[in-house]
Tab-separated table of C-alpha atoms and ligand atoms in Angstrom:
chain	number	residue	atom	x	y	z
A	4	MET	CA	29.555	170.135	153.245
A	5	ASP	CA	33.656	170.604	154.990
A	6	LEU	CA	36.314	169.749	152.017
A	7	ASP	CA	38.588	167.395	153.531
A	8	TRP	CA	42.246	168.867	153.294
A	9	ASP	CA	43.589	166.312	154.530
A	10	LEU	CA	42.044	163.718	152.503
A	11	VAL	CA	43.023	164.740	149.701
A	12	GLN	CA	46.094	165.377	150.217
A	13	ARG	CA	47.031	162.282	151.810
A	14	ALA	CA	45.258	160.782	147.758
A	15	PHE	CA	47.104	163.417	146.202
A	16	TRP	CA	50.503	161.166	145.939
A	17	PRO	CA	49.254	157.377	145.780
A	18	ILE	CA	47.163	158.540	142.805
A	19	LEU	CA	49.511	160.810	140.966
A	20	LYS	CA	51.863	157.916	141.296
A	21	TRP	CA	49.710	155.514	139.647
A	22	GLY	CA	49.239	158.112	136.748
A	23	LEU	CA	52.886	157.890	136.295
A	24	ILE	CA	53.986	154.368	136.595
A	25	GLY	CA	50.551	152.809	135.986
A	26	THR	CA	48.183	155.057	132.753
A	27	ILE	CA	51.154	157.004	131.209
A	28	PRO	CA	53.253	153.854	130.236
A	29	LEU	CA	50.109	151.328	129.922
A	30	ALA	CA	48.907	154.354	127.474
A	31	LEU	CA	52.757	154.408	125.646
A	32	ILE	CA	52.931	150.818	125.447
A	33	CYS	CA	49.401	150.165	123.533
A	34	PHE	CA	50.267	153.404	121.857
A	35	ALA	CA	53.630	152.264	120.347
A	36	LEU	CA	52.388	148.649	119.225
A	37	GLY	CA	48.648	150.435	118.254
A	38	LEU	CA	51.036	152.882	116.035
A	39	VAL	CA	52.274	148.966	114.256
A	40	ILE	CA	49.316	147.272	113.570
A	41	ALA	CA	47.599	150.442	112.338
A	42	LEU	CA	50.726	150.908	109.942
A	43	ALA	CA	50.705	147.790	109.230
A	44	VAL	CA	47.158	148.110	108.510
A	45	ALA	CA	46.831	150.804	106.551
A	46	LEU	CA	49.465	149.570	104.496
A	47	MET	CA	47.722	146.649	103.599
A	48	ARG	CA	44.501	149.155	102.625
A	49	ILE	CA	46.103	150.909	100.413
A	50	SER	CA	48.527	147.507	98.889
A	51	GLY	CA	46.338	146.862	96.042
A	52	ASN	CA	45.709	143.353	97.184
A	53	PRO	CA	41.392	143.182	97.504
A	54	ILE	CA	42.407	140.885	100.326
A	55	LEU	CA	44.706	142.489	102.422
A	56	ALA	CA	42.679	145.464	101.637
A	57	GLY	CA	39.462	143.846	102.581
A	58	LEU	CA	41.255	142.564	105.974
A	59	ALA	CA	42.703	146.065	106.726
A	60	ARG	CA	38.606	147.328	105.692
A	61	GLY	CA	37.373	144.860	108.076
A	62	TYR	CA	39.080	145.220	111.125
A	63	VAL	CA	39.160	148.914	111.155
A	64	SER	CA	35.042	148.350	110.570
A	65	VAL	CA	35.054	146.247	113.131
A	66	ILE	CA	36.965	148.081	115.865
A	67	ARG	CA	35.415	152.103	114.603
A	68	GLY	CA	31.792	150.407	114.975
A	69	THR	CA	32.187	148.544	118.960
A	70	PRO	CA	32.994	149.971	122.182
A	71	LEU	CA	35.634	150.216	123.304
A	72	LEU	CA	34.944	148.930	126.845
A	73	VAL	CA	32.777	145.948	125.444
A	74	GLN	CA	36.245	145.072	122.601
A	75	LEU	CA	38.527	144.898	126.476
A	76	PHE	CA	35.204	142.732	127.947
A	77	VAL	CA	35.290	140.684	124.823
A	78	ILE	CA	39.259	139.972	125.579
A	79	PHE	CA	39.313	140.395	129.352
A	80	TYR	CA	36.092	137.634	129.670
A	81	GLY	CA	36.198	136.084	126.971
A	82	LEU	CA	39.814	134.063	126.030
A	83	PRO	CA	39.700	132.664	129.454
A	84	GLU	CA	36.540	130.367	127.304
A	85	ILE	CA	39.054	129.774	125.014
A	86	GLY	CA	41.984	128.430	127.187
A	87	LEU	CA	43.825	131.761	126.818
A	88	LEU	CA	44.007	132.953	130.879
A	89	TRP	CA	45.629	135.936	130.876
A	90	ASP	CA	46.543	138.614	133.543
A	91	PRO	CA	44.501	142.006	133.396
A	92	TRP	CA	47.635	144.085	132.244
A	93	PRO	CA	48.405	142.203	129.395
A	94	CYS	CA	44.838	142.005	128.230
A	95	ALA	CA	44.260	145.799	128.656
A	96	VAL	CA	47.398	146.360	126.516
A	97	VAL	CA	45.828	143.851	123.794
A	98	ALA	CA	42.219	145.473	123.674
A	99	PHE	CA	43.871	149.337	123.540
A	100	SER	CA	46.439	148.561	121.177
A	101	MET	CA	43.830	146.642	118.884
A	102	ASN	CA	41.565	149.778	119.314
A	103	VAL	CA	44.631	152.230	118.560
A	104	GLY	CA	45.623	150.253	115.246
A	105	GLY	CA	42.099	150.722	114.271
A	106	TYR	CA	41.531	154.008	114.302
A	107	ALA	CA	45.574	155.215	113.599
A	108	ALA	CA	45.213	153.073	110.542
A	109	GLU	CA	42.480	155.639	109.124
A	110	ILE	CA	44.796	158.519	109.886
A	111	ILE	CA	48.179	157.355	108.637
A	112	ARG	CA	46.091	155.746	105.356
A	113	ALA	CA	44.897	159.286	104.871
A	114	ALA	CA	48.216	160.614	105.445
A	115	ILE	CA	49.839	158.683	103.113
A	116	LEU	CA	47.117	159.544	100.365
A	117	SER	CA	47.760	163.139	101.011
A	118	VAL	CA	51.447	163.270	99.950
A	119	PRO	CA	51.059	164.556	96.189
A	120	ARG	CA	51.744	161.707	93.377
A	121	GLY	CA	54.833	163.543	92.003
A	122	GLN	CA	56.763	162.618	94.826
A	123	SER	CA	56.294	158.621	94.241
A	124	GLU	CA	57.054	159.237	90.778
A	125	ALA	CA	60.243	161.497	91.894
A	126	ALA	CA	60.857	158.031	93.486
A	127	TYR	CA	60.817	155.872	90.843
A	128	MET	CA	62.607	157.978	88.312
A	129	ILE	CA	65.722	157.268	90.644
A	130	GLY	CA	65.426	154.067	90.707
A	131	MET	CA	62.864	153.326	94.284
A	132	SER	CA	61.071	150.324	94.470
A	133	ARG	CA	57.721	150.644	95.759
A	134	TRP	CA	58.841	149.491	99.196
A	135	LEU	CA	61.393	151.845	99.678
A	136	ALA	CA	59.808	154.781	98.247
A	137	MET	CA	57.090	154.234	100.877
A	138	ARG	CA	59.912	153.999	102.908
A	139	ARG	CA	61.904	156.818	102.250
A	140	ILE	CA	59.581	159.624	100.321
A	141	ILE	CA	56.368	158.515	101.685
A	142	LEU	CA	56.079	157.988	105.031
A	143	PRO	CA	58.676	160.176	106.402
A	144	GLN	CA	56.413	162.549	104.663
A	145	ALA	CA	53.375	161.577	106.202
A	146	ALA	CA	54.187	161.113	109.498
A	147	ARG	CA	54.181	164.603	109.577
A	148	VAL	CA	50.866	164.719	108.128
A	149	SER	CA	50.279	162.427	110.485
A	150	VAL	CA	51.126	163.908	113.450
A	151	PRO	CA	48.868	166.361	114.772
A	152	PRO	CA	46.231	164.011	114.653
A	153	LEU	CA	47.936	161.013	115.920
A	154	SER	CA	48.457	163.234	119.285
A	155	ASN	CA	44.899	163.432	120.028
A	156	THR	CA	44.407	159.974	119.789
A	157	PHE	CA	47.326	159.856	121.665
A	158	ILE	CA	46.081	162.008	123.998
A	159	SER	CA	42.382	160.149	124.212
A	160	LEU	CA	44.015	156.446	124.717
A	161	VAL	CA	45.339	158.356	127.874
A	162	LYS	CA	42.209	159.371	129.204
A	163	ASP	CA	40.456	155.887	127.835
A	164	THR	CA	43.259	153.538	130.084
A	165	SER	CA	40.633	154.436	133.178
A	166	LEU	CA	38.562	152.115	131.517
A	167	ALA	CA	41.074	149.211	132.811
A	168	SER	CA	39.799	149.685	136.208
A	169	LEU	CA	36.905	147.829	135.660
A	170	ILE	CA	39.497	144.578	134.720
A	171	LEU	CA	41.632	145.202	137.952
A	172	VAL	CA	44.369	146.725	136.204
A	173	THR	CA	45.703	148.857	138.769
A	174	GLU	CA	46.335	152.650	137.148
A	175	LEU	CA	45.569	156.329	138.176
A	176	PHE	CA	41.928	155.968	138.313
A	177	ARG	CA	41.589	152.383	140.332
A	178	GLN	CA	43.644	154.074	142.730
A	179	ALA	CA	41.264	156.673	143.221
A	180	GLN	CA	38.430	153.935	143.866
A	181	GLU	CA	39.956	152.227	146.682
A	182	ILE	CA	40.778	155.420	148.310
A	183	ALA	CA	37.487	156.707	147.901
A	184	ALA	CA	35.470	153.090	148.413
A	185	PRO	CA	36.224	153.324	152.191
A	186	SER	CA	36.433	156.907	153.109
A	187	ARG	CA	33.257	156.877	150.960
A	188	GLU	CA	34.117	160.281	149.648
A	189	PHE	CA	33.417	159.872	146.624
A	190	MET	CA	33.001	163.311	145.039
A	191	VAL	CA	36.292	164.475	146.634
A	192	ILE	CA	37.978	162.386	145.319
A	193	TYR	CA	37.213	161.567	141.861
A	194	SER	CA	37.741	165.485	141.315
A	195	GLU	CA	40.798	165.359	142.428
A	196	ALA	CA	41.392	161.821	139.553
A	197	ALA	CA	39.161	164.129	136.991
A	198	VAL	CA	42.164	167.563	137.772
A	199	ILE	CA	45.009	165.342	137.598
A	200	TYR	CA	43.675	163.711	134.143
A	201	TRP	CA	43.088	166.979	133.487
A	202	VAL	CA	46.693	168.478	134.252
A	203	ILE	CA	48.113	165.429	132.786
A	204	CYS	CA	46.489	165.913	128.931
A	205	LEU	CA	47.253	170.114	129.376
A	206	VAL	CA	51.273	168.762	129.528
A	207	LEU	CA	50.371	166.406	126.520
A	208	SER	CA	48.925	169.718	124.387
A	209	THR	CA	51.507	171.324	125.260
A	210	GLY	CA	54.169	168.986	124.026
A	211	GLN	CA	51.852	168.136	121.056
A	212	SER	CA	51.786	171.673	120.047
A	213	PHE	CA	55.769	171.843	120.490
A	214	LEU	CA	55.995	169.576	118.321
A	215	GLU	CA	53.772	170.847	115.678
A	216	LYS	CA	56.018	173.992	114.945
A	217	ARG	CA	58.527	172.302	115.402
A	218	LEU	CA	57.798	169.794	112.398
A	219	ASP	CA	56.223	172.793	110.468
A	220	ARG	CA	59.462	173.937	110.089
A	221	TYR	CA	59.936	171.023	107.238
A	222	VAL	CA	57.546	171.290	105.537
A	223	VAL	CA	56.659	172.816	101.984
A	224	HIS	CA	54.742	175.696	101.929
B	23	MET	CA	91.757	155.290	82.242
B	24	SER	CA	91.288	155.361	86.046
B	25	SER	CA	90.807	159.221	86.258
B	26	THR	CA	86.852	159.168	84.204
B	27	ASP	CA	84.943	161.436	84.902
B	28	LEU	CA	81.740	159.738	85.602
B	29	THR	CA	79.766	163.466	85.990
B	30	LYS	CA	80.248	163.669	82.369
B	31	PRO	CA	78.422	162.672	79.692
B	32	ASP	CA	79.760	159.784	77.353
B	33	LEU	CA	81.150	161.155	75.196
B	34	ALA	CA	81.270	158.893	72.113
B	35	LYS	CA	79.849	160.481	69.795
B	36	GLY	CA	77.116	158.740	67.275
B	37	GLY	CA	75.242	155.738	67.061
B	38	ASP	CA	71.442	155.231	68.179
B	39	LEU	CA	71.159	155.510	71.651
B	40	LEU	CA	67.263	155.544	72.122
B	41	THR	CA	65.263	154.183	69.658
B	42	ALA	CA	60.979	154.056	70.594
B	43	ARG	CA	58.955	152.275	67.566
B	44	GLY	CA	55.120	152.230	67.596
B	45	LEU	CA	54.577	153.692	70.755
B	46	HIS	CA	50.828	153.034	72.110
B	47	LYS	CA	49.006	154.313	75.128
B	48	SER	CA	45.375	154.510	75.873
B	49	PHE	CA	43.570	155.482	79.165
B	50	GLY	CA	40.522	153.787	79.185
B	51	SER	CA	39.312	154.449	75.876
B	52	HIS	CA	41.312	157.787	74.952
B	53	GLU	CA	43.734	156.709	72.857
B	54	VAL	CA	46.752	159.463	74.086
B	55	LEU	CA	50.008	157.410	72.095
B	56	ALA	CA	48.790	155.856	68.816
B	57	GLY	CA	51.953	154.832	67.568
B	58	ILE	CA	55.249	157.281	68.358
B	59	ASP	CA	58.816	156.477	66.183
B	60	LEU	CA	61.543	158.094	68.221
B	61	THR	CA	65.410	158.160	67.694
B	62	VAL	CA	67.903	160.156	69.786
B	63	ARG	CA	71.352	159.716	69.003
B	64	ARG	CA	73.594	159.649	71.362
B	65	GLY	CA	75.328	163.029	72.521
B	66	GLU	CA	71.978	164.559	70.282
B	67	VAL	CA	69.661	167.231	71.788
B	68	VAL	CA	66.067	166.816	70.743
B	69	ALA	CA	63.075	168.806	71.371
B	70	LEU	CA	59.499	167.777	71.274
B	71	ILE	CA	57.162	169.763	71.279
B	72	GLY	CA	53.453	169.869	70.665
B	73	PRO	CA	49.817	171.258	71.933
B	74	SER	CA	48.894	170.642	74.948
B	75	GLY	CA	47.587	167.547	75.217
B	76	SER	CA	49.208	165.671	72.694
B	77	GLY	CA	50.909	163.074	74.645
B	78	LYS	CA	54.370	164.622	74.881
B	79	THR	CA	54.170	163.841	78.882
B	80	THR	CA	52.969	160.685	77.880
B	81	VAL	CA	56.361	159.258	76.067
B	82	LEU	CA	58.373	161.106	78.379
B	83	ARG	CA	57.206	159.280	80.892
B	84	SER	CA	56.629	155.991	79.121
B	85	LEU	CA	60.213	156.254	78.234
B	86	ASN	CA	61.333	156.024	82.372
B	87	LEU	CA	58.489	152.985	82.852
B	88	LEU	CA	56.522	155.713	85.261
B	89	GLU	CA	53.185	154.778	82.767
B	90	THR	CA	53.629	151.717	80.899
B	91	PRO	CA	53.002	151.281	77.157
B	92	ASP	CA	50.273	149.232	75.731
B	93	ALA	CA	52.344	148.421	72.657
B	94	GLY	CA	55.245	148.999	71.300
B	95	THR	CA	59.424	149.226	71.226
B	96	VAL	CA	62.128	150.828	73.279
B	97	THR	CA	65.795	150.869	72.793
B	98	LEU	CA	67.693	152.312	75.185
B	99	GLY	CA	71.274	151.321	75.337
B	100	GLU	CA	71.987	147.631	75.049
B	101	VAL	CA	68.052	147.442	77.281
B	102	SER	CA	65.718	146.933	74.285
B	103	VAL	CA	61.598	145.817	75.522
B	104	ASP	CA	58.846	144.984	73.898
B	105	PHE	CA	55.703	146.722	75.579
B	106	ALA	CA	53.720	144.011	73.163
B	107	ALA	CA	54.851	140.966	75.200
B	108	SER	CA	53.916	140.190	78.080
B	109	VAL	CA	57.623	141.660	79.418
B	110	PRO	CA	58.655	140.705	83.518
B	111	ARG	CA	58.289	144.322	85.676
B	112	ARG	CA	61.452	143.734	86.494
B	113	GLU	CA	62.685	143.279	82.987
B	114	ALA	CA	61.097	146.136	82.176
B	115	LEU	CA	62.571	148.020	84.879
B	116	GLY	CA	65.758	148.018	83.512
B	117	LEU	CA	65.134	150.363	80.538
B	118	ARG	CA	64.678	153.184	83.603
B	119	ASP	CA	67.988	153.210	84.604
B	120	GLY	CA	69.355	154.680	81.493
B	121	SER	CA	67.537	157.448	81.979
B	122	ALA	CA	66.738	160.225	84.055
B	123	MET	CA	63.841	162.708	84.649
B	124	VAL	CA	63.282	166.287	85.471
B	125	PHE	CA	60.038	167.138	86.277
B	126	GLN	CA	58.022	169.915	85.116
B	127	HIS	CA	56.763	170.924	89.057
B	128	TYR	CA	60.705	169.727	90.110
B	129	ASN	CA	58.880	166.855	93.007
B	130	LEU	CA	62.135	167.888	95.110
B	131	PHE	CA	61.721	165.691	98.498
B	132	PRO	CA	60.597	168.051	100.649
B	133	HIS	CA	61.765	166.308	103.853
B	134	LEU	CA	65.493	166.139	102.225
B	135	THR	CA	68.065	168.684	101.992
B	136	VAL	CA	69.512	170.015	98.998
B	137	LEU	CA	72.699	167.414	98.926
B	138	GLU	CA	70.230	163.949	100.307
B	139	ASN	CA	68.017	164.814	97.285
B	140	VAL	CA	70.396	164.219	95.343
B	141	ILE	CA	72.706	161.619	97.018
B	142	GLU	CA	69.372	159.646	97.079
B	143	GLY	CA	69.246	157.801	94.549
B	144	PRO	CA	73.054	157.073	94.480
B	145	VAL	CA	73.101	155.826	97.318
B	146	ARG	CA	70.131	154.429	98.377
B	147	VAL	CA	69.326	152.868	95.060
B	148	GLN	CA	72.698	152.682	93.155
B	149	LYS	CA	74.447	151.562	96.257
B	150	ARG	CA	77.532	153.620	95.944
B	151	PRO	CA	79.643	155.102	98.970
B	152	ARG	CA	77.792	157.676	100.625
B	153	ALA	CA	81.168	159.826	100.742
B	154	GLU	CA	81.882	158.974	97.173
B	155	ALA	CA	78.006	160.250	95.844
B	156	ILE	CA	78.360	163.758	98.366
B	157	ALA	CA	82.206	164.790	96.425
B	158	GLU	CA	80.104	164.041	93.318
B	159	ALA	CA	76.346	166.126	94.438
B	160	ARG	CA	79.429	169.115	95.583
B	161	VAL	CA	81.333	168.909	92.245
B	162	LEU	CA	77.624	169.680	90.329
B	163	LEU	CA	75.682	171.444	92.605
B	164	GLU	CA	78.805	173.466	91.929
B	165	ARG	CA	78.378	173.455	88.944
B	166	VAL	CA	74.888	174.785	88.208
B	167	GLY	CA	75.709	177.393	91.191
B	168	LEU	CA	73.847	176.059	94.083
B	169	ALA	CA	77.063	174.699	96.580
B	170	ASP	CA	76.169	177.026	99.118
B	171	LYS	CA	72.712	175.459	98.828
B	172	ALA	CA	73.589	172.033	99.894
B	173	LEU	CA	72.204	171.601	103.139
B	174	VAL	CA	68.618	173.574	103.453
B	175	HIS	CA	66.351	171.957	102.039
B	176	PRO	CA	64.085	173.132	99.267
B	177	PHE	CA	61.045	174.947	100.407
B	178	LYS	CA	63.612	178.064	100.757
B	179	LEU	CA	65.053	178.280	97.180
B	180	SER	CA	63.373	180.022	93.904
B	181	GLY	CA	62.021	177.804	91.938
B	182	GLY	CA	64.310	178.904	89.291
B	183	GLN	CA	66.911	177.091	91.736
B	184	GLN	CA	64.440	173.936	92.037
B	185	GLN	CA	64.595	173.025	89.059
B	186	ARG	CA	68.536	173.255	88.854
B	187	VAL	CA	68.077	170.934	91.706
B	188	GLY	CA	66.235	168.758	90.132
B	189	ILE	CA	68.353	168.519	87.266
B	190	VAL	CA	71.184	168.048	89.704
B	191	ARG	CA	69.412	165.438	91.132
B	192	ALA	CA	68.890	163.942	87.240
B	193	LEU	CA	72.573	163.621	86.445
B	194	ALA	CA	73.205	162.381	89.734
B	195	LEU	CA	72.289	159.112	88.223
B	196	ARG	CA	74.640	159.207	85.732
B	197	PRO	CA	71.483	158.501	83.090
B	198	ARG	CA	72.779	158.181	79.187
B	199	LEU	CA	69.788	160.310	78.397
B	200	LEU	CA	68.117	162.922	79.821
B	201	LEU	CA	64.340	163.335	80.344
B	202	PHE	CA	63.069	166.984	80.409
B	203	ASP	CA	59.099	167.889	80.640
B	204	GLU	CA	58.888	171.127	79.943
B	205	PRO	CA	61.152	172.067	82.813
B	206	THR	CA	60.636	175.979	82.626
B	207	SER	CA	57.309	175.996	82.512
B	208	ALA	CA	56.598	176.161	86.051
B	209	LEU	CA	58.794	179.008	86.383
B	210	ASP	CA	58.502	182.537	86.892
B	211	PRO	CA	59.423	184.901	83.840
B	212	GLU	CA	62.171	186.311	85.472
B	213	LEU	CA	63.886	182.308	86.274
B	214	VAL	CA	63.908	181.015	82.928
B	215	GLY	CA	66.910	182.185	81.551
B	216	GLU	CA	69.450	180.543	84.699
B	217	VAL	CA	68.006	177.314	83.930
B	218	LEU	CA	67.642	176.825	80.789
B	219	THR	CA	71.194	178.468	80.783
B	220	VAL	CA	72.315	175.493	82.511
B	221	ILE	CA	70.136	173.217	79.834
B	222	LYS	CA	72.550	174.576	76.795
B	223	GLU	CA	75.610	173.789	79.490
B	224	LEU	CA	74.594	170.381	78.989
B	225	ALA	CA	73.639	170.156	75.395
B	226	GLU	CA	77.488	171.939	75.129
B	227	GLU	CA	79.275	168.837	77.373
B	228	GLY	CA	77.263	166.521	74.847
B	229	TRP	CA	74.028	164.917	76.809
B	230	THR	CA	72.319	163.213	75.533
B	231	MET	CA	68.775	164.764	76.017
B	232	LEU	CA	65.266	165.021	74.895
B	233	ILE	CA	63.398	167.768	75.975
B	234	VAL	CA	60.070	168.997	75.854
B	235	THR	CA	59.476	172.794	75.394
B	236	HIS	CA	57.192	175.261	74.743
B	237	GLU	CA	60.131	177.412	74.437
B	238	LEU	CA	61.026	177.535	70.413
B	239	GLY	CA	64.073	179.851	70.613
B	240	PHE	CA	65.731	177.588	73.211
B	241	ALA	CA	64.794	174.628	71.125
B	242	ARG	CA	66.038	176.575	68.023
B	243	GLU	CA	69.512	177.212	69.308
B	244	VAL	CA	69.902	173.767	71.398
B	245	ALA	CA	68.083	171.181	69.452
B	246	ASP	CA	69.703	168.929	66.657
B	247	GLN	CA	66.482	167.683	66.344
B	248	VAL	CA	62.869	169.109	66.202
B	249	VAL	CA	60.255	166.674	66.682
B	250	PHE	CA	56.404	167.749	66.544
B	251	MET	CA	53.519	165.654	67.938
B	252	ASP	CA	49.646	166.153	67.738
B	253	GLY	CA	46.882	164.210	68.665
B	254	GLY	CA	49.168	161.134	69.980
B	255	VAL	CA	51.534	161.283	66.707
B	256	VAL	CA	54.585	162.276	65.906
B	257	VAL	CA	53.459	164.495	62.889
B	258	GLU	CA	57.184	166.116	61.174
B	259	GLN	CA	60.697	165.914	62.629
B	260	GLY	CA	63.799	167.446	60.759
B	261	PRO	CA	66.543	169.875	62.180
B	262	PRO	CA	65.128	173.033	63.805
B	263	ALA	CA	65.624	174.940	61.206
B	264	VAL	CA	62.948	173.218	58.743
B	265	VAL	CA	60.937	172.136	61.596
B	266	LEU	CA	60.637	175.841	63.011
B	267	GLY	CA	61.194	177.770	60.349
B	268	GLU	CA	60.128	176.153	56.819
B	269	PRO	CA	57.677	173.270	58.484
B	270	ARG	CA	56.429	170.970	56.275
B	271	GLU	CA	52.814	170.613	57.436
B	272	GLU	CA	49.838	172.494	58.025
B	273	ARG	CA	49.427	172.004	61.916
B	274	THR	CA	53.299	172.142	62.689
B	275	ARG	CA	52.953	175.027	60.837
B	276	GLN	CA	49.452	176.970	62.275
B	277	PHE	CA	51.549	175.389	65.940
B	278	VAL	CA	54.661	177.451	65.605
B	279	SER	CA	52.970	180.204	64.146
B	280	ARG	CA	50.784	180.242	67.263
B	281	LEU	CA	53.662	179.742	69.664
B	282	LEU	CA	55.654	182.721	67.669
B	283	LYS	CA	53.363	185.056	68.013
B	284	PRO	CA	50.838	184.534	71.227
B	285	TYR	CA	49.034	188.163	70.828
C	11	LIG	N1	46.903	158.947	83.814
C	11	LIG	C1	45.795	159.548	83.136
C	11	LIG	N2	44.604	159.420	83.299
C	11	LIG	C2	44.063	159.556	82.488
C	11	LIG	N3	44.140	160.609	81.033
C	11	LIG	C3	45.596	161.117	81.159
C	11	LIG	C4	46.808	160.363	81.743
C	11	LIG	N4	47.489	160.501	82.003
C	11	LIG	C5	47.741	161.966	80.944
C	11	LIG	N5	45.908	161.281	80.246
C	11	LIG	C6	45.520	161.998	78.727
C	11	LIG	O1	46.576	162.267	77.905
C	11	LIG	C7	46.506	163.301	77.176
C	11	LIG	C8	47.972	163.082	76.935
C	11	LIG	O2	48.531	163.778	78.216
C	11	LIG	P1	49.811	164.510	78.154
C	11	LIG	O3	50.412	163.171	77.700
C	11	LIG	O4	50.234	164.829	79.747
C	11	LIG	O5	49.993	165.506	77.031
C	11	LIG	P2	51.076	166.473	77.334
C	11	LIG	O6	52.109	166.415	78.182
C	11	LIG	O7	51.367	166.565	75.378
C	11	LIG	O8	50.566	167.933	77.377
C	11	LIG	C9	45.372	164.550	77.348
C	11	LIG	O9	44.651	164.246	76.920
C	11	LIG	C10	45.948	164.083	79.256
C	11	LIG	O10	44.556	163.980	79.698
C	12	LIG	MG1	52.605	167.885	79.404
């Protein structure tokens, strides 16, 4: 089989472009919203209120116990049945954000619990309320602990957004499909998409190591 | 008088600053405090001694509301709380404002610089102007010999330096009572002196302090009163020369002689 270099070259820019203006923004927005959900769920779980904690536990259990693709389909094909007709893009944002929220909640909860008890006690000693101690003393330290696992969650999310192509969201992989179908060069085009995903993730991993090294400077050894 | 230096203690001596009566605290079925009575007069230094597990830390934590006693009353200045009655949490927390604690393991905030550690309470909790809090923090840091460490993070400091920051963090809250929980027992032996020296200077300035310590020589030199606890009760209390020199109770005698001749 001759490799169609011309096709590879013509396909490269459109695929990369949709990576940059489709995949990356989708991942960033879903990650940001997911972190907000995760923080709320984590705080509910450690709130000491049995109802809030139960709801949080249930949420995490459902998100982690069902396939992401199924969650995406429930939202895209299910919401119209209850009268909510949304475009693919907002559906994808809701599905991925909720998914990240479930996974990151457990990361954030573990990070909060990893901060030594003496830290909250010192915060209370200087007169802080529970919430102020959480915001000023506990969460900043928990954030440092959770950077490595959360970076992994983000990298997974970048790859998982390829599932959005199945509900017709235009992003990197959808673009690859649209080029592959008429040319029938599936092997070449999908491999090219894979390489582009790979490079994006390599860049993100490098950024992750850099971030971890920076944060490490302030950690107690 | 507008020039009152608030980084110095209230020197109006005499009168009871802290009175605790019948403090009880159990963890599950384990009764840790079985009715503690304690009085600290204004300007006085009280050393709290006793074997490990006798409840000393629990006493300090109760006074700072890090534990809630099951029963007993605590009066600190104008604030009085009866723990047997169902006091609203908010009201009980009024007690905390009067005291500040220095922890055995320092418990400095690792993500903040030394200066930020010190001004966190004054600025975020007491809502004092930031510039004023910084100026005051710098005076206090200077006084314990750490003026040049204001902008570094705690992990760069030795244990003795960290504990001195712990002391400054407590002083910056302008408490009426300082609580020390074995402030030198986590330190390497060669660093104990620098921390004890600071505490001694505070005593000379007239700060009211309740100090849990195993340093009996230090207690003898600095304390006005020594309180010996064992098994959740106060066994004996009085001037250091009596409690440490010629204790009346057998349990005190055994404890003191064991600490003085450890080998
Ligand atoms: N939060 C807690 N839960 C259960 N037991 C505790 C708790 N805090 C202290 N204790 C117990 O109370 C006893 C007295 O502890 P503590 O006040 O720390 O004594 P000391 O400071 O004199 O060594 C110990 O037996 C300890 O195990
Ligand atoms: Mg103790």
